[in-house]
């Protein structure tokens, strides 16, 4: 088992919200308000993923802020006679533009509206990938979906392991089981944490859906291209609280350094879970886990005393 840095050793971390809605769809803030509010709280990256509306806002870019061009597409199963969306399963997919400058504009397109036609959906994702977009599968729990809906997805670079807006909606935000089910089905993808903010409630209100789920990118410099490259390589982790400061494999062991937490878990492709737990009233900031090499994949979940999680991507030990 070769030594390797799972998160890059060089560079620094930049905070990102990869799922955001503005007044261009069903959000309450303008794009300028989004930048101001997020930048004030230490964010350097926001993806503007308005529903069915491609958002590229280069005027927001400066040395300390990168707006990612993106949009959110959807595919619903047929509505019941009542017309209620309450029990309708749905795919929500974020598409991130890897090179909006070269593109020079884009009309947000929707997948074929044939729920259950996985071949058609995957063909649409493949076409978007070919056109230079990265696809993220959003909030499976809120979407009322199960493994039969997402295990066949192809061409998805990541899924939302945490969605803050969905968590506030009804504890539908944290979806580690869906991530593991996708991984165990052979899908090699990353995980992100997002807000999916609509900002109906002001900051400070317990129902405010901003500033709760975030993705931390390790970059040597903050540019649009470096963020996209990190997305492609998985040089990031997902969190709604704790920090993962270092993650590597050294001398046959998985080494973790993090902000103070109560529990550090290493989830694998099988039933065996490695863990280190702090004694009552104490915390952990590092741990080392000897690996056998037959774990399949490993992913780290650091949980703090408030029940918040920092989740690494899954790393396959076969390469």
Coordinates of C-alpha atoms in Angstrom, one line a residue:
X1 CA 0.0 0.0 0.0
X2 CA 1.7 3.2 -1.2
X3 CA 2.0 6.3 0.9
X4 CA 0.0 9.2 -0.4
X5 CA -1.6 12.4 0.6
X6 CA -5.4 12.0 0.2
X7 CA -5.8 15.8 0.7
X8 CA -3.0 17.8 -0.9
X9 CA -0.2 18.8 1.4
X10 CA 0.4 22.1 -0.4
X11 CA -2.0 25.0 -0.5
X12 CA -4.7 26.2 1.9
X13 CA -8.4 25.5 2.4
X14 CA -11.1 27.6 0.8
X15 CA -14.8 27.4 1.8
X16 CA -17.5 26.8 -0.8
X17 CA -21.2 26.6 -1.1
X18 CA -22.0 24.5 -4.2
X19 CA -25.8 24.8 -4.2
X20 CA -27.5 28.2 -4.1
X21 CA -30.7 29.8 -5.3
X22 CA -31.2 33.5 -6.0
X23 CA -34.1 35.7 -7.2
X24 CA -33.3 34.3 -10.7
X25 CA -35.3 31.2 -9.6
X26 CA -37.0 30.7 -6.2
X27 CA -34.4 32.3 -3.9
X28 CA -34.9 35.6 -2.0
X29 CA -31.4 37.2 -2.4
X30 CA -29.9 38.7 -5.4
X31 CA -26.6 37.3 -6.6
X32 CA -24.9 40.4 -5.2
X33 CA -26.5 39.8 -1.8
X34 CA -25.3 36.2 -1.9
X35 CA -21.8 37.2 -2.5
X36 CA -21.8 39.8 0.2
X37 CA -23.4 37.5 2.9
X38 CA -21.2 34.5 2.1
X39 CA -18.0 36.4 1.7
X40 CA -18.6 38.1 5.0
X41 CA -18.7 34.7 6.6
X42 CA -15.5 33.4 5.2
X43 CA -16.7 31.8 1.9
X44 CA -14.5 32.2 -1.2
X45 CA -16.6 30.1 -3.7
X46 CA -20.3 30.0 -4.5
X47 CA -21.9 28.0 -7.3
X48 CA -25.1 29.7 -8.6
X49 CA -27.4 26.8 -9.2
X50 CA -30.7 28.4 -9.9
X51 CA -33.5 26.1 -11.0
X52 CA -33.5 25.7 -14.8
X53 CA -31.5 28.9 -15.1
X54 CA -27.8 28.8 -16.1
X55 CA -26.0 31.4 -14.0
X56 CA -22.6 32.8 -15.0
X57 CA -21.9 36.0 -13.1
X58 CA -18.3 37.0 -13.9
X59 CA -18.9 40.5 -12.5
X60 CA -18.8 39.0 -9.0
X61 CA -15.3 37.5 -9.4
X62 CA -12.4 39.1 -7.6
X63 CA -9.2 38.0 -6.0
X64 CA -11.1 36.6 -3.0
X65 CA -14.2 35.2 -4.6
X66 CA -15.0 32.8 -7.4
X67 CA -18.6 32.4 -8.7
X68 CA -19.1 29.1 -10.3
X69 CA -21.4 29.0 -13.4
X70 CA -24.0 26.3 -12.9
X71 CA -27.7 25.4 -12.8
X72 CA -30.0 22.8 -11.3
X73 CA -32.0 20.5 -13.6
X74 CA -34.9 18.2 -12.5
X75 CA -36.8 15.1 -13.6
X76 CA -40.0 14.2 -11.8
X77 CA -42.1 11.1 -11.9
X78 CA -45.7 11.7 -13.2
X79 CA -47.8 13.7 -10.8
X80 CA -50.9 12.2 -9.2
X81 CA -54.4 13.4 -10.3
X82 CA -54.4 15.8 -7.4
X83 CA -51.3 17.6 -8.8
X84 CA -49.6 17.4 -5.4
X85 CA -45.8 17.2 -5.4
X86 CA -45.8 15.9 -1.9
X87 CA -45.1 12.2 -2.7
X88 CA -43.5 12.6 -6.2
X89 CA -40.0 11.2 -6.5
X90 CA -37.6 13.5 -8.3
X91 CA -34.0 13.8 -9.5
X92 CA -32.3 17.1 -8.9
X93 CA -29.0 17.4 -10.6
X94 CA -26.5 20.3 -10.4
X95 CA -24.4 20.9 -13.5
X96 CA -21.2 22.9 -13.0
X97 CA -19.6 24.6 -16.1
X98 CA -15.9 23.8 -16.3
X99 CA -15.1 26.7 -18.7
X100 CA -17.9 29.3 -19.0
X101 CA -15.5 31.9 -20.6
X102 CA -14.9 29.6 -23.6
X103 CA -18.6 28.7 -23.8
X104 CA -19.8 32.3 -24.1
X105 CA -23.3 31.5 -22.9
X106 CA -25.6 28.6 -22.4
X107 CA -29.3 27.8 -22.3
X108 CA -30.1 25.5 -19.4
X109 CA -31.5 22.3 -20.7
X110 CA -33.6 19.7 -19.0
X111 CA -33.2 15.9 -19.1
X112 CA -35.8 13.9 -21.0
X113 CA -38.9 13.9 -18.8
X114 CA -39.3 10.1 -18.6
X115 CA -38.9 9.1 -15.0
X116 CA -37.5 5.5 -14.8
X117 CA -35.8 5.6 -18.1
X118 CA -32.3 5.4 -16.7
X119 CA -30.7 5.0 -20.2
X120 CA -32.1 8.3 -21.3
X121 CA -31.1 10.1 -18.1
X122 CA -27.5 8.7 -18.3
X123 CA -27.3 9.7 -22.0
X124 CA -28.3 13.2 -21.0
X125 CA -25.6 13.3 -18.2
X126 CA -23.1 11.9 -20.7
X127 CA -23.9 14.7 -23.2
X128 CA -23.6 17.3 -20.5
X129 CA -20.2 15.8 -19.4
X130 CA -19.1 15.9 -23.0
X131 CA -20.1 19.5 -23.2
X132 CA -17.9 20.3 -20.3
X133 CA -20.2 20.1 -17.2
X134 CA -19.7 18.2 -14.0
X135 CA -22.8 16.6 -12.6
X136 CA -23.8 16.3 -8.9
X137 CA -26.7 14.2 -7.7
X138 CA -28.6 16.2 -5.0
X139 CA -30.4 15.4 -1.8
X140 CA -31.6 11.8 -2.3
X141 CA -33.5 11.6 1.0
X142 CA -35.6 14.7 0.4
X143 CA -36.2 13.4 -3.2
X144 CA -37.9 10.3 -1.8
X145 CA -35.5 8.2 -3.7
X146 CA -33.9 4.9 -2.8
X147 CA -31.1 2.7 -4.2
X148 CA -33.2 1.6 -7.2
X149 CA -33.3 5.3 -8.3
X150 CA -29.6 6.1 -7.9
X151 CA -27.5 3.0 -8.2
X152 CA -27.7 3.1 -12.0
X153 CA -26.6 6.7 -12.3
X154 CA -23.6 7.2 -14.5
X155 CA -21.3 10.2 -15.2
X156 CA -22.0 11.7 -11.8
X157 CA -18.8 13.2 -10.2
X158 CA -20.3 13.7 -6.7
X159 CA -23.4 13.4 -4.6
X160 CA -24.7 15.6 -1.7
X161 CA -23.9 13.8 1.5
X162 CA -25.3 16.8 3.4
X163 CA -27.8 19.4 2.2
X164 CA -28.6 22.0 4.9
X165 CA -31.9 23.2 3.5
X166 CA -33.2 19.7 3.4
X167 CA -32.0 19.1 6.9
X168 CA -34.0 22.1 8.1
X169 CA -37.0 21.0 6.0
X170 CA -37.4 17.7 8.0
X171 CA -34.1 16.0 8.8
X172 CA -33.7 15.0 5.2
X173 CA -30.2 16.5 4.7
X174 CA -27.7 13.9 5.9
X175 CA -27.4 10.9 3.5
X176 CA -24.3 8.8 4.2
X177 CA -26.2 5.6 3.5
X178 CA -27.0 6.7 -0.1
X179 CA -23.3 7.5 -0.6
X180 CA -22.2 4.1 0.6
X181 CA -24.9 2.4 -1.5
X182 CA -23.7 4.1 -4.6
X183 CA -20.1 3.2 -3.8
X184 CA -20.9 -0.4 -3.0
X185 CA -22.7 -0.6 -6.3
X186 CA -19.4 0.2 -8.0
X187 CA -19.9 3.9 -8.6
X188 CA -16.7 5.9 -8.0
X189 CA -17.8 9.4 -7.0
X190 CA -17.1 12.1 -4.4
X191 CA -19.4 13.7 -1.8
X192 CA -20.1 17.3 -1.1
X193 CA -22.0 19.3 1.6
X194 CA -24.1 22.2 0.5
X195 CA -26.7 24.8 1.7
X196 CA -29.3 24.7 -1.1
X197 CA -30.2 28.1 0.3
X198 CA -33.3 30.0 -0.7
X199 CA -33.0 32.6 2.1
X200 CA -36.7 32.9 3.0
X201 CA -35.5 33.5 6.6
X202 CA -32.9 36.1 7.6
X203 CA -29.5 35.2 9.0
X204 CA -29.9 34.6 12.7
X205 CA -33.3 33.0 12.4
X206 CA -33.0 29.2 13.3
X207 CA -34.7 28.5 10.0
X208 CA -32.1 30.3 7.9
X209 CA -30.9 27.8 5.3
X210 CA -27.5 29.5 4.5
X211 CA -24.1 28.9 6.1
X212 CA -24.8 25.3 7.3
X213 CA -23.4 22.9 4.8
X214 CA -20.1 23.6 3.0
X215 CA -17.3 22.0 1.0
X216 CA -13.6 22.8 1.8
X217 CA -11.3 22.9 -1.2
X218 CA -7.5 22.5 -0.8
X219 CA -6.0 24.9 -3.4
X220 CA -2.6 26.4 -4.0
X221 CA -4.3 29.5 -5.5
X222 CA -7.9 30.6 -5.8
X223 CA -9.0 30.7 -9.5
X224 CA -11.9 29.3 -11.4
X225 CA -9.7 26.8 -13.1
X226 CA -8.1 25.6 -9.8
X227 CA -11.5 25.1 -8.3
X228 CA -12.7 23.0 -11.2
X229 CA -9.5 21.0 -11.2
X230 CA -10.0 20.3 -7.5
X231 CA -13.5 19.2 -8.2
X232 CA -12.3 16.7 -10.8
X233 CA -9.6 15.3 -8.6
X234 CA -11.5 15.3 -5.3
X235 CA -9.3 17.7 -3.5
X236 CA -11.9 18.6 -0.9
X237 CA -14.1 17.4 1.9
X238 CA -17.7 18.0 3.0
X239 CA -18.8 19.4 6.4
X240 CA -21.5 21.0 8.4
X241 CA -19.1 21.9 11.2
X242 CA -15.8 20.1 11.9
X243 CA -12.6 20.6 9.9
X244 CA -10.4 17.9 8.4
X245 CA -6.9 19.4 8.4
X246 CA -4.9 16.5 7.1
X247 CA -5.6 13.1 5.5
X248 CA -3.0 10.7 4.3
X249 CA -1.9 7.1 4.1
X250 CA 1.5 6.6 5.7
X251 CA 3.3 3.3 6.5
X252 CA 0.1 1.3 5.9
X253 CA -2.1 3.5 8.1
X254 CA -4.8 6.1 7.4
X255 CA -3.8 9.2 9.3
X256 CA -6.3 11.9 10.2
X257 CA -5.9 15.3 11.8
X258 CA -9.0 17.4 12.5
X259 CA -10.6 20.1 14.7
X260 CA -11.7 18.8 18.1
X261 CA -14.3 16.1 17.7
X262 CA -15.7 13.3 19.8
X263 CA -15.6 10.5 17.3
X264 CA -13.5 9.6 14.2
X265 CA -14.9 6.8 12.0
X266 CA -13.5 5.1 9.0
X267 CA -16.3 3.6 6.9
X268 CA -15.3 0.9 4.4
X269 CA -17.0 -1.0 1.6
X270 CA -17.9 -3.8 4.0
X271 CA -19.3 -4.1 7.5
X272 CA -16.1 -3.4 9.3
X273 CA -15.8 0.1 10.6
X274 CA -12.6 1.5 12.2
X275 CA -13.1 4.1 14.9
X276 CA -11.5 6.1 17.7
X277 CA -13.8 7.6 20.3
X278 CA -12.9 10.2 22.9
X279 CA -13.6 9.6 26.6
X280 CA -16.6 11.5 28.0
X281 CA -15.8 15.2 28.3
X282 CA -12.7 14.9 26.1
X283 CA -12.0 15.4 22.4
X284 CA -9.8 14.0 19.6
X285 CA -7.8 16.0 17.1
X286 CA -5.9 13.1 15.4
X287 CA -6.1 9.4 14.8
X288 CA -4.2 6.7 13.0
X289 CA -5.9 3.5 11.6
X290 CA -3.8 0.5 10.4
X291 CA -5.2 -0.7 7.1
X292 CA -5.2 -4.3 5.9
X293 CA -5.6 -3.4 2.3
X294 CA -8.9 -5.3 1.8
X295 CA -11.1 -2.5 2.9
X296 CA -12.1 -1.8 -0.7
X297 CA -12.6 1.9 -0.1
X298 CA -12.2 4.1 3.0
X299 CA -13.9 7.3 3.9
X300 CA -13.5 9.3 7.1
X301 CA -16.4 10.8 9.2
X302 CA -15.4 13.1 12.0
X303 CA -18.3 13.8 14.4
X304 CA -18.2 16.6 17.0
X305 CA -20.1 17.1 20.2
X306 CA -22.9 18.9 18.5
X307 CA -23.6 15.9 16.2
X308 CA -22.1 17.7 13.2
X309 CA -20.0 15.8 10.6
X310 CA -17.0 16.3 8.4
X311 CA -16.9 13.7 5.7
X312 CA -14.0 12.9 3.4
X313 CA -14.4 11.5 0.0
X314 CA -14.2 7.8 -0.5
X315 CA -10.7 6.6 -1.4
X316 CA -10.3 3.2 -3.2
X317 CA -7.3 1.3 -1.9
X318 CA -6.8 -0.5 -5.3
X319 CA -5.7 2.8 -6.7

